[in-house]
Structure formats: C-alpha cells, structure tokens
Amino acid sequence: QVQLVESGGGLVQPGGSLRLSCAASGFTFSSAGMSWYRQAPRKQREFVAAISSGGSPNYVDSVKGRFTISRDNAKNTVYLQMNSLKPEDTAVYYCRVYRGYEYWGQGTQVTVSS
C-alpha cells in the first residue's frame, strides 16, 4: 500500500533553514508527481510546492525564492529545502501523492520562532 513518511521538521529561528524529507513506498515513485502542503494552527491546509515526474517544480508565491523542492528517484524520496524561514512558515508540513486517490503522510511540525 502507499506510504508516505515525512521527517526533518523541528524548531528553528527566523532566517534559519530546514530540509524536509518524504520517503515514499507502495507505488512507482519515478512516475508520480509529488507535492508538499502545510497547515498552520486554525488555518486550512495549503499547497506549498510540487514537482512533476520529470522534475519540474511549482511553488506558492509566498515561498518562491526561499524553498526548493527536489526528488531522488533512486531513494524514492522527495525533499523540501526551506531557507530564510519566517514565523509565518510555522505549520505541520505534509507530503501528498495522487494515485487514483489522495494519499498523505502523517506530517512533520515546523516551528519558526526566536
């Protein structure tokens, strides 16, 4: 079955960096577009970034120039490099894939605070 396992979250000061990882299994990773979403307290889950099976990225405007999505098909893993973090980036970050149905990971908490 499809499984997505995120890791790499934590507490970081404003201006700092984190790299999130999402390890995928149960489907042909190399042929799947992958995406990251986030949900802040008392807010709806929102799209952050996506990467196509061919490696083309797409970002929400608020993270352009700060976040980079990438993938390693040999490791069945998608990454989200987050630089210049701001307090408003604080959220639970989720990995998502659509394979006839939406699949989500359990999420990883990112807290940006001094």
Short mmCIF file of C-alpha atoms in Angstrom, two decimals:
data_model
loop_
_atom_site.label_atom_id
_atom_site.label_comp_id
_atom_site.label_asym_id
_atom_site.label_seq_id
_atom_site.Cartn_x
_atom_site.Cartn_y
_atom_site.Cartn_z
CA GLN A 1 0.00 0.00 0.00
CA VAL A 2 1.01 3.60 -0.47
CA GLN A 3 3.01 5.03 2.41
CA LEU A 4 4.48 8.49 2.84
CA VAL A 5 6.74 9.23 5.81
CA GLU A 6 7.89 12.79 6.45
CA SER A 7 10.85 13.78 8.57
CA GLY A 8 13.14 16.73 9.19
CA GLY A 9 10.88 19.15 11.00
CA GLY A 10 11.84 20.99 14.15
CA LEU A 11 12.30 24.32 15.87
CA VAL A 12 14.36 26.93 14.04
CA GLN A 13 14.98 30.64 14.49
CA PRO A 14 13.76 33.16 11.91
CA GLY A 15 16.16 33.25 8.99
CA GLY A 16 17.20 29.66 9.54
CA SER A 17 16.91 26.60 7.34
CA LEU A 18 15.45 23.12 7.44
CA ARG A 19 15.26 20.28 4.96
CA LEU A 20 12.20 18.08 5.00
CA SER A 21 12.19 14.59 3.54
CA CYS A 22 9.32 12.39 2.44
CA ALA A 23 10.10 8.71 1.94
CA ALA A 24 7.58 7.03 -0.35
CA SER A 25 6.68 3.38 -0.94
CA GLY A 26 3.93 1.27 -2.45
CA PHE A 27 3.87 2.84 -5.91
CA THR A 28 6.17 3.65 -8.81
CA PHE A 29 7.75 6.77 -7.40
CA SER A 30 9.58 7.85 -10.55
CA SER A 31 6.32 8.20 -12.48
CA ALA A 32 4.48 10.20 -9.80
CA GLY A 33 4.18 13.90 -9.24
CA MET A 34 4.77 14.75 -5.59
CA SER A 35 3.75 17.73 -3.52
CA TRP A 36 4.12 19.39 -0.16
CA TYR A 37 1.30 21.07 1.75
CA ARG A 38 1.18 22.75 5.14
CA GLN A 39 -1.40 23.52 7.77
CA ALA A 40 -0.94 26.26 10.31
CA PRO A 41 -2.99 26.41 13.52
CA ARG A 42 -6.58 27.46 12.86
CA LYS A 43 -5.97 27.63 9.11
CA GLN A 44 -6.81 25.44 6.16
CA ARG A 45 -4.24 23.17 4.62
CA GLU A 46 -2.49 24.96 1.77
CA PHE A 47 -0.34 24.00 -1.18
CA VAL A 48 3.38 24.78 -0.81
CA ALA A 49 5.27 23.12 -3.67
CA ALA A 50 5.06 20.33 -6.21
CA ILE A 51 7.43 18.51 -8.51
CA SER A 52 6.42 16.60 -11.60
CA SER A 53 7.70 13.16 -12.50
CA GLY A 54 10.04 14.93 -14.90
CA GLY A 55 11.40 17.20 -12.20
CA SER A 56 9.57 20.44 -12.98
CA PRO A 57 8.85 22.42 -9.80
CA ASN A 58 5.96 24.67 -8.87
CA TYR A 59 5.62 26.88 -5.78
CA VAL A 60 3.11 29.01 -3.97
CA ASP A 61 4.10 32.66 -4.29
CA SER A 62 4.86 33.07 -0.58
CA VAL A 63 7.77 30.59 -0.69
CA LYS A 64 9.26 31.36 -4.11
CA GLY A 65 12.96 32.12 -3.83
CA ARG A 66 13.15 30.59 -0.33
CA PHE A 67 12.02 26.97 -0.72
CA THR A 68 13.29 24.36 -3.17
CA ILE A 69 11.57 21.06 -3.92
CA SER A 70 13.60 18.19 -5.32
CA ARG A 71 13.40 14.44 -5.73
CA ASP A 72 15.71 11.44 -5.69
CA ASN A 73 14.10 8.63 -7.63
CA ALA A 74 16.79 6.18 -6.56
CA LYS A 75 15.78 6.75 -2.94
CA ASN A 76 12.03 7.18 -3.55
CA THR A 77 12.29 10.44 -1.63
CA VAL A 78 11.12 13.99 -2.19
CA TYR A 79 12.72 16.89 -0.35
CA LEU A 80 11.77 20.41 0.61
CA GLN A 81 14.72 22.68 1.35
CA MET A 82 13.46 25.66 3.30
CA ASN A 83 15.69 28.71 3.69
CA SER A 84 15.12 32.17 5.15
CA LEU A 85 12.35 30.78 7.30
CA LYS A 86 9.76 33.16 8.74
CA PRO A 87 7.41 32.78 11.72
CA GLU A 88 4.51 32.54 9.26
CA ASP A 89 6.06 29.34 7.87
CA THR A 90 5.19 27.64 11.16
CA ALA A 91 2.91 24.71 10.33
CA VAL A 92 2.63 20.97 10.04
CA TYR A 93 4.06 20.02 6.65
CA TYR A 94 2.56 17.12 4.73
CA CYS A 95 3.69 15.13 1.72
CA ARG A 96 1.00 14.19 -0.81
CA VAL A 97 0.67 11.95 -3.83
CA TYR A 98 -2.33 11.20 -6.03
CA ARG A 99 -2.57 7.67 -7.36
CA GLY A 100 -6.27 7.40 -8.11
CA TYR A 101 -6.79 8.61 -4.58
CA GLU A 102 -5.13 11.21 -2.40
CA TYR A 103 -2.51 9.85 -0.05
CA TRP A 104 -0.98 11.89 2.76
CA GLY A 105 1.83 11.39 5.19
CA GLN A 106 1.46 11.89 8.92
CA GLY A 107 3.09 15.32 8.79
CA THR A 108 6.12 16.91 10.40
CA GLN A 109 5.99 20.00 12.61
CA VAL A 110 8.00 23.07 11.62
CA THR A 111 8.17 25.87 14.18
CA VAL A 112 9.92 29.14 13.36
CA SER A 113 10.41 31.18 16.49
CA SER A 114 13.04 33.10 18.38
#
